[in-house]
PDB file of C-alpha atoms and ligand atoms in Angstrom:
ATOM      1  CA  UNK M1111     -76.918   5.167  22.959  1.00  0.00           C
ATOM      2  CA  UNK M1112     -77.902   8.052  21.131  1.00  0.00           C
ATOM      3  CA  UNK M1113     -75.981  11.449  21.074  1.00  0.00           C
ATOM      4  CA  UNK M1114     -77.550  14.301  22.737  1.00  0.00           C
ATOM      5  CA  UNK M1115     -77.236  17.473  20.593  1.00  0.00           C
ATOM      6  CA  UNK M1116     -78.600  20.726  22.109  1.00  0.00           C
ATOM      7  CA  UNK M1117     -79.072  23.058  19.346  1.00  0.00           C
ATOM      8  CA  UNK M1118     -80.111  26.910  20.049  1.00  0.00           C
ATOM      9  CA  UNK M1119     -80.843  29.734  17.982  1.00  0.00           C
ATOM     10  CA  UNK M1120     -79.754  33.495  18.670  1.00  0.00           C
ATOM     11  CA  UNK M1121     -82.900  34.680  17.150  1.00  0.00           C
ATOM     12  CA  UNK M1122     -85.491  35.730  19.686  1.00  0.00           C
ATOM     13  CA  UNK M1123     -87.683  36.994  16.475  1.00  0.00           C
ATOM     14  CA  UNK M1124     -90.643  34.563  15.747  1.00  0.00           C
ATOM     15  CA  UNK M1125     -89.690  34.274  11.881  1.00  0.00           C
ATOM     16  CA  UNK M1126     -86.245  33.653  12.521  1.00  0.00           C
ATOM     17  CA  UNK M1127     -84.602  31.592   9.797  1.00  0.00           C
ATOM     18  CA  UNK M1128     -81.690  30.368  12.359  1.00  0.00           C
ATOM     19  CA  UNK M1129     -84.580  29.354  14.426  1.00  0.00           C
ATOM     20  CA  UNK M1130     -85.851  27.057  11.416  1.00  0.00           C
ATOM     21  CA  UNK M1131     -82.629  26.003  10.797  1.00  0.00           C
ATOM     22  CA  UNK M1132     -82.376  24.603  14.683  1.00  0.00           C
ATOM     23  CA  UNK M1133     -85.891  22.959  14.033  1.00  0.00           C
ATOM     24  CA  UNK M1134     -84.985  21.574  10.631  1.00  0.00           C
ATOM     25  CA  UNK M1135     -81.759  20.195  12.195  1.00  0.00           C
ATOM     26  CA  UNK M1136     -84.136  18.241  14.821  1.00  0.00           C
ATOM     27  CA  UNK M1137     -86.056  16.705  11.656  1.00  0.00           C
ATOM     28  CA  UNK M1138     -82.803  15.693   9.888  1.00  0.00           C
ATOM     29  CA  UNK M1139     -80.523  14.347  12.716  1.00  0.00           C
ATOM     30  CA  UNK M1140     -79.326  11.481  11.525  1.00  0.00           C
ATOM     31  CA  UNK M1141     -79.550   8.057  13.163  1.00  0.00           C
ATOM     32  CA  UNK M1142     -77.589   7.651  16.684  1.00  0.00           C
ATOM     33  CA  UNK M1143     -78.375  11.111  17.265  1.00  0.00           C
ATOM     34  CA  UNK M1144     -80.892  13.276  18.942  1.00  0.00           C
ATOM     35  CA  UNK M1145     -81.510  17.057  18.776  1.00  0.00           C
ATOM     36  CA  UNK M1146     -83.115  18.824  21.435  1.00  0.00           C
ATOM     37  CA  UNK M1147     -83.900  22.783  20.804  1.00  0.00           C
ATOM     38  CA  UNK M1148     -83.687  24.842  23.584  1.00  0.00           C
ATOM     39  CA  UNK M1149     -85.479  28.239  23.247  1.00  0.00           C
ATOM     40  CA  UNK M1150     -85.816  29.819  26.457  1.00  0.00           C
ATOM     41  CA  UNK M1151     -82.778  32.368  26.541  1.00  0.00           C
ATOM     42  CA  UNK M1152     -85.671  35.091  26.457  1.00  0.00           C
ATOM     43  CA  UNK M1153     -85.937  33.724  30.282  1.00  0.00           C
ATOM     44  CA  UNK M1154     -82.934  34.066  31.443  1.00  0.00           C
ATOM     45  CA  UNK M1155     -82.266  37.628  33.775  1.00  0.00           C
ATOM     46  CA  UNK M1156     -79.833  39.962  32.299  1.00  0.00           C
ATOM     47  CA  UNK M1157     -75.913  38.575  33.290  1.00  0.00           C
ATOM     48  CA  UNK M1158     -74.826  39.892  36.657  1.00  0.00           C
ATOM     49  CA  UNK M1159     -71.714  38.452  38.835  1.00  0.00           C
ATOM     50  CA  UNK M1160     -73.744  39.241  41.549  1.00  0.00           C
ATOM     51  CA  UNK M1161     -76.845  36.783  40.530  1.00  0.00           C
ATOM     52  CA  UNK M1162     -74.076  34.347  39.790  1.00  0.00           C
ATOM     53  CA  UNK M1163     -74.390  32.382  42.830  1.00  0.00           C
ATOM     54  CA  UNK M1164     -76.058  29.030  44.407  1.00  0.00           C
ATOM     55  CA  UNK M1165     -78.856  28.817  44.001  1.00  0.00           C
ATOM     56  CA  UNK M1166     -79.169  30.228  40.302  1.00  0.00           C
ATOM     57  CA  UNK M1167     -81.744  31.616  39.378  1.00  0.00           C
ATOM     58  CA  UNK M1168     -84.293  29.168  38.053  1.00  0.00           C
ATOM     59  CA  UNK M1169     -84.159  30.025  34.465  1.00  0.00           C
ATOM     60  CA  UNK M1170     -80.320  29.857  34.558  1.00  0.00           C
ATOM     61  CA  UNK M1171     -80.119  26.114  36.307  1.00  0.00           C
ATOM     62  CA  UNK M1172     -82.370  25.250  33.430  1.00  0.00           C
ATOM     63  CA  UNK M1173     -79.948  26.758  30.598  1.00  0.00           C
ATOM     64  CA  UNK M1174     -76.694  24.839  32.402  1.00  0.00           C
ATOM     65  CA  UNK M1175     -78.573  21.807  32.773  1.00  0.00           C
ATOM     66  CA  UNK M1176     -79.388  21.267  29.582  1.00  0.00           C
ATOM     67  CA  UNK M1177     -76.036  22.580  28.377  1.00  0.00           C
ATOM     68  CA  UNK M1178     -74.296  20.363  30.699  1.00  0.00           C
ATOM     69  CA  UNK M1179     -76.140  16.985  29.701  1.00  0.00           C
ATOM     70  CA  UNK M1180     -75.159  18.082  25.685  1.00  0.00           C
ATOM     71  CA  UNK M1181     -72.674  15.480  24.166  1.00  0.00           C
ATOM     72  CA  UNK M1182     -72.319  18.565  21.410  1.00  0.00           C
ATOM     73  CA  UNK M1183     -74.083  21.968  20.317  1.00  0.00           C
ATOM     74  CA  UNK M1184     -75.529  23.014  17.535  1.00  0.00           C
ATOM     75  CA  UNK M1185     -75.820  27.207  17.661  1.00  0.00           C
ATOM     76  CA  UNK M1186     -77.219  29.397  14.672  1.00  0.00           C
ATOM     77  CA  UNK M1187     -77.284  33.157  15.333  1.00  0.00           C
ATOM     78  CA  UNK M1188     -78.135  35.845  13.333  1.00  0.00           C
ATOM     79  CA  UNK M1189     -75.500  39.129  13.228  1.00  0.00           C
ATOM     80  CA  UNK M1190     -77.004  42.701  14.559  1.00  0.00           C
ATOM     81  CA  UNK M1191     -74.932  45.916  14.079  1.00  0.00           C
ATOM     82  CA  UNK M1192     -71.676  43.281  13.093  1.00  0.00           C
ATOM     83  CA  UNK M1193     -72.082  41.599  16.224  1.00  0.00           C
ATOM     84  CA  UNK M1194     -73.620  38.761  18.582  1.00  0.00           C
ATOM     85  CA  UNK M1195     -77.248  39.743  19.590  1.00  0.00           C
ATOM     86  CA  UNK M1196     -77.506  40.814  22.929  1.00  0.00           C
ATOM     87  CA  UNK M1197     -79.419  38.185  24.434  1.00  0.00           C
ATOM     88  CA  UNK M1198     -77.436  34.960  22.733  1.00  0.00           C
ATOM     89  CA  UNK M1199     -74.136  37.076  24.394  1.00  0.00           C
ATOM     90  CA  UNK M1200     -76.343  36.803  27.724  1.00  0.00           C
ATOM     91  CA  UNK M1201     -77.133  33.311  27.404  1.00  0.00           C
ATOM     92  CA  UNK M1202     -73.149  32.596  26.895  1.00  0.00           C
ATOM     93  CA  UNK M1203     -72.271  35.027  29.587  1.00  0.00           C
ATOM     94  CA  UNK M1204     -74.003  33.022  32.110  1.00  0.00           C
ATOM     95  CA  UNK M1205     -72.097  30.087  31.321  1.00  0.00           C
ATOM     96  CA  UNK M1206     -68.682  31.261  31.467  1.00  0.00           C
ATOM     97  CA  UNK M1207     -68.481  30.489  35.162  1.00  0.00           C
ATOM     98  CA  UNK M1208     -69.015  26.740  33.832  1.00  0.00           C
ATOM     99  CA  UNK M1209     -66.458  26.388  31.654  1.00  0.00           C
ATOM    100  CA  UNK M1210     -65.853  22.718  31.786  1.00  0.00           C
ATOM    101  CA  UNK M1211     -70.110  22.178  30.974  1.00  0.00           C
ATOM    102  CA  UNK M1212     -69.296  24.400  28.141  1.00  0.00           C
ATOM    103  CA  UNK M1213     -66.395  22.426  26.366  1.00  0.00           C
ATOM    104  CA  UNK M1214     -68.142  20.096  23.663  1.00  0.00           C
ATOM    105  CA  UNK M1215     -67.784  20.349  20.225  1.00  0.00           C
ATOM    106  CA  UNK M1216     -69.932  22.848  18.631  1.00  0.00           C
ATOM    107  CA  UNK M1217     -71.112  23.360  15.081  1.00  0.00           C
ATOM    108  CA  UNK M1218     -72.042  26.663  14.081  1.00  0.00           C
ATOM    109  CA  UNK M1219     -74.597  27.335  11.375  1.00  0.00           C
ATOM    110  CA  UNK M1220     -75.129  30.980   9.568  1.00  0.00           C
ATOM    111  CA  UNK M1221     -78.153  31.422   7.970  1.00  0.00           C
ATOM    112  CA  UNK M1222     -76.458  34.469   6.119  1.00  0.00           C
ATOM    113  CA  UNK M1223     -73.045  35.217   3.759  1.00  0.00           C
ATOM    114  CA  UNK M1224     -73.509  38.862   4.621  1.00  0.00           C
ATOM    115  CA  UNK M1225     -73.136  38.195   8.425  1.00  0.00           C
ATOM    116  CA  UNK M1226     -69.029  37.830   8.597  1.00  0.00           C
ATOM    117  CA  UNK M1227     -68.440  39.671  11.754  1.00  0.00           C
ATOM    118  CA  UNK M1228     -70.941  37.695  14.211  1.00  0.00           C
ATOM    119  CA  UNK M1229     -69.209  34.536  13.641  1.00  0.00           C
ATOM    120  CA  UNK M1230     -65.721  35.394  13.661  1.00  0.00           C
ATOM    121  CA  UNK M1231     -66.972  37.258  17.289  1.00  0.00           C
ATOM    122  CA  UNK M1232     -68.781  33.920  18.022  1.00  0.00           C
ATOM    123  CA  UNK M1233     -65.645  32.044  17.303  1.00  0.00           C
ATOM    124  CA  UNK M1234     -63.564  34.307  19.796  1.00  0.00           C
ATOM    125  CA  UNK M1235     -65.959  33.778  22.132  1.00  0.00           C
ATOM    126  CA  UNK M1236     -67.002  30.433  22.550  1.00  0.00           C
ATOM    127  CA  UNK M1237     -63.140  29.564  22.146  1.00  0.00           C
ATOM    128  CA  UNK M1238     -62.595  31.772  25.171  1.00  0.00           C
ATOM    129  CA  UNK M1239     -65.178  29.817  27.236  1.00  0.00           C
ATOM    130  CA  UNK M1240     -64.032  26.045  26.160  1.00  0.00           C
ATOM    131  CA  UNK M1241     -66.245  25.471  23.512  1.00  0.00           C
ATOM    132  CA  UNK M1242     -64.716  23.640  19.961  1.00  0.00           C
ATOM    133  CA  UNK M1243     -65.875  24.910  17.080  1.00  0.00           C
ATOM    134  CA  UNK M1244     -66.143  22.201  14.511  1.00  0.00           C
ATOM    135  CA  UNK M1245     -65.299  23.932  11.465  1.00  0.00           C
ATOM    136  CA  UNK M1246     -66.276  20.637   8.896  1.00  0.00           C
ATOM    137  CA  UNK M1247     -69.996  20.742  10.740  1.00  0.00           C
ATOM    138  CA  UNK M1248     -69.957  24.423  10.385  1.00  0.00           C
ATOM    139  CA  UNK M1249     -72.094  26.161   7.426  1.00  0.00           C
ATOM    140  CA  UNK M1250     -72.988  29.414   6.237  1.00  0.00           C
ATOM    141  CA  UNK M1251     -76.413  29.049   4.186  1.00  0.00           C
ATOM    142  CA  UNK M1252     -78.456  31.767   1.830  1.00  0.00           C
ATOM    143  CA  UNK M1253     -80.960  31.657   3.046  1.00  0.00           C
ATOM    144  CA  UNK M1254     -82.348  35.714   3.491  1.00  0.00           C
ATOM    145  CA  UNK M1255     -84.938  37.055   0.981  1.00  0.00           C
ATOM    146  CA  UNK M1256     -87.419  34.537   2.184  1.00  0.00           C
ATOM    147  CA  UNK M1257     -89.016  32.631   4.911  1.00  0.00           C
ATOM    148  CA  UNK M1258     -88.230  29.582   5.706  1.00  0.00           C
ATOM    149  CA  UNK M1259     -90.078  27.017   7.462  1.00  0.00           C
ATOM    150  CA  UNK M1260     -88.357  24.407   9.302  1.00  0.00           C
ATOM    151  CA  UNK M1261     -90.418  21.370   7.202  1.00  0.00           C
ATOM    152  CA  UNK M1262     -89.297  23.652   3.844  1.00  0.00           C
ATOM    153  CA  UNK M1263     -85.453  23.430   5.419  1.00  0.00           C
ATOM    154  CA  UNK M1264     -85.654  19.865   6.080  1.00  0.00           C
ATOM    155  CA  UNK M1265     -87.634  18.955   3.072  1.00  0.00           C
ATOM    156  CA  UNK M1266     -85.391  20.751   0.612  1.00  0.00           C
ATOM    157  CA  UNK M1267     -83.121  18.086  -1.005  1.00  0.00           C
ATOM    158  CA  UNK M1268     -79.739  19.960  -1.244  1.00  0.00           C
ATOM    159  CA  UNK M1269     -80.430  22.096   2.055  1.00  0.00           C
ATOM    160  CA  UNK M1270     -81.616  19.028   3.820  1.00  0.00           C
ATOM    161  CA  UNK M1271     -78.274  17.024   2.458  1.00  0.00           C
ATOM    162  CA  UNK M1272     -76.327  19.971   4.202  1.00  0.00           C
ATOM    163  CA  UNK M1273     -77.675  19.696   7.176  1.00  0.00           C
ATOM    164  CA  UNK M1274     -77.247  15.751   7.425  1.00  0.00           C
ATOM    165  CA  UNK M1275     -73.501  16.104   6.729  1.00  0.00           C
ATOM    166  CA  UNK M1276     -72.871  18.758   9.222  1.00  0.00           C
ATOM    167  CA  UNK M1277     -74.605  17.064  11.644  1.00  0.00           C
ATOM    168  CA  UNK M1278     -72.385  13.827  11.143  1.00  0.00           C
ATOM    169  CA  UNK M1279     -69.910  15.641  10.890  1.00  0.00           C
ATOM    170  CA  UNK M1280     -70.243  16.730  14.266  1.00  0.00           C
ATOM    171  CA  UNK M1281     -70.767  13.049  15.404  1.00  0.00           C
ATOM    172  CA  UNK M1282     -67.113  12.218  14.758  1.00  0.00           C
ATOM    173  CA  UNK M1283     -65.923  15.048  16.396  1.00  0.00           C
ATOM    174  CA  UNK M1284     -67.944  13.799  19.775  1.00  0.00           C
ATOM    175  CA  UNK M1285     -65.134  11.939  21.994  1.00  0.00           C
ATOM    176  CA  UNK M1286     -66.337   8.265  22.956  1.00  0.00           C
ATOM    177  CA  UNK M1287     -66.891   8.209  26.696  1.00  0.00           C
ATOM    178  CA  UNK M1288     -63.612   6.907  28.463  1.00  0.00           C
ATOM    179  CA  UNK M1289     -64.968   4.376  30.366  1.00  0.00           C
TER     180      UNK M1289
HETATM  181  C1  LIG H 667     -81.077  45.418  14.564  1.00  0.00           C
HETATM  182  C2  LIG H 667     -80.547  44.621  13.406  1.00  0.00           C
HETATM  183  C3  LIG H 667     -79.236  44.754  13.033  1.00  0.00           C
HETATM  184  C4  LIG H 667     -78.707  43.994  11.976  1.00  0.00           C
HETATM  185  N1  LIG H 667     -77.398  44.111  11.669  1.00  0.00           N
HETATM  186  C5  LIG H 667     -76.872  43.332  10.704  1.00  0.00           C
HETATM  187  C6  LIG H 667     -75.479  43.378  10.415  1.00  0.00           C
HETATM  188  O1  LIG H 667     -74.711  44.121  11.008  1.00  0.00           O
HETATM  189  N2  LIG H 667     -74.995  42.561   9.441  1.00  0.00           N
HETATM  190  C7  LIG H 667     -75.818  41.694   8.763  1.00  0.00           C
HETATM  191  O2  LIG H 667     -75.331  40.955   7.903  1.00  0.00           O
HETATM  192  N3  LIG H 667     -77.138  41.628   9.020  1.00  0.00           N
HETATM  193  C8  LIG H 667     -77.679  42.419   9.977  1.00  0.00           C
HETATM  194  N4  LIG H 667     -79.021  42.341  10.264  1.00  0.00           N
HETATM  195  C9  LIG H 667     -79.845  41.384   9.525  1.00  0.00           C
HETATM  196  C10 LIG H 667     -80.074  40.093  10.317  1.00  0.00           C
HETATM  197  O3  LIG H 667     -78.869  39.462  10.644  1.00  0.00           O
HETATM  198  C11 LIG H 667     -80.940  39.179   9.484  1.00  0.00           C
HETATM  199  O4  LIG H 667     -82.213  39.800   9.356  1.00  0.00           O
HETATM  200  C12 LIG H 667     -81.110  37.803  10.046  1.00  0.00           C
HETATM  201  O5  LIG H 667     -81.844  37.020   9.179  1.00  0.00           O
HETATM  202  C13 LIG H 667     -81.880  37.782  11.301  1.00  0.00           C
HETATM  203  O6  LIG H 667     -81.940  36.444  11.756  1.00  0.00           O
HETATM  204  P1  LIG H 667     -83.309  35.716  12.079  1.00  0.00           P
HETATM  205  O7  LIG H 667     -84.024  35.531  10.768  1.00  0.00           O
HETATM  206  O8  LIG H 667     -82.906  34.423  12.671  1.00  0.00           O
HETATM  207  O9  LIG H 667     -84.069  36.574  13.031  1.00  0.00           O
HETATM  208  C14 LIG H 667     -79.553  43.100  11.288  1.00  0.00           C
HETATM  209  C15 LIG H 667     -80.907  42.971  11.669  1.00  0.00           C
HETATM  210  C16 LIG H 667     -81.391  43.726  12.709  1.00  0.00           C
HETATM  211  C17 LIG H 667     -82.833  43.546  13.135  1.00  0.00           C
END
């Protein structure tokens, strides 16, 4: 059976470079495993305890259910003003009152050295909700200056290589099912 990685960028920007890096990663996954982007958290209604009931709202049922059927994540998010962009933190937000949907292992990609404060916040966060950052599937790449395409991510030889090891990297750190 193959693993089911959901893999979502914090990048609502149509360039993004963590966006390519999510689309790359669905080009590289390595055999056994399958990775699904999901890039609708421009959908999802501004976080508010009151719209946090049953039924959610549609766009939010959509989000959770495709969180929820994740063996593992795959996240890459950009840093604005030393922090998580406001509408990844509003994409988590709504799944805090999930936490057990939310507690997979998780590797978290950085498609910039300079960003050092967005992933330690990241960190704090998705700790706080369950999640288990894997830090051996975990990477920090250079890859500002230019735009990348995914096929230039996945096609690159060392980049590409990267990728592939992160990615099984976060294979071992998926429990086998108990049963
Ligand atoms: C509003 C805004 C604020 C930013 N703040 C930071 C920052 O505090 N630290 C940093 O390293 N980069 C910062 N950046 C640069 C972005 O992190 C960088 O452009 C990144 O590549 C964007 O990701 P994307 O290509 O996936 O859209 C900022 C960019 C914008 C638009």
């Amino acid at each position: 059976m193959s693993l089911r990685i959901v893999a979502v960028s914090g990048s609502l920007r149509g360039a993004s470079s963590n966006s390519a890096l999510m689309l790359a990663a669905v080009r590289v996954a390595p055999p056994g495993m399958t990775v699904e982007v999901f890039d609708a958290i421009a959908d999802l209604p501004h976080f508010n305890p009151d719209l946090d009931i049953e039924p959610a709202p549609p766009a939010v049922a959509a989000w959770r259910a495709r969180i929820r059927g994740a063996d593992g994540l795959l996240i890459s998010c950009p840093e604005y003003a030393r922090g998580i962009p406001g509408a990844f933190k509003n994409a988590l937000d709504w799944l805090v009152s999930d936490p057990a949907g939310f507690a997979k292992p998780i590797a978290l990609w950085n498609a910039s050295p300079r960003a050092v404060a967005a992933p330690e916040a990241l960190r704090l966060v998705l700790s706080t909700m369950s999640g288990r950052v894997v830090e051996a599937a975990s990477l920090t790449l250079p890859l500002l200056g230019r735009s990348w395409t995914p096929e230039e991510l996945a096609s690159d030889p060392s980049i590409a290589a990267l990728l592939r090891a992160s990615l099984q990297s976060l294979t071992q750190a998926v429990e086998p099912p108990t049963d």
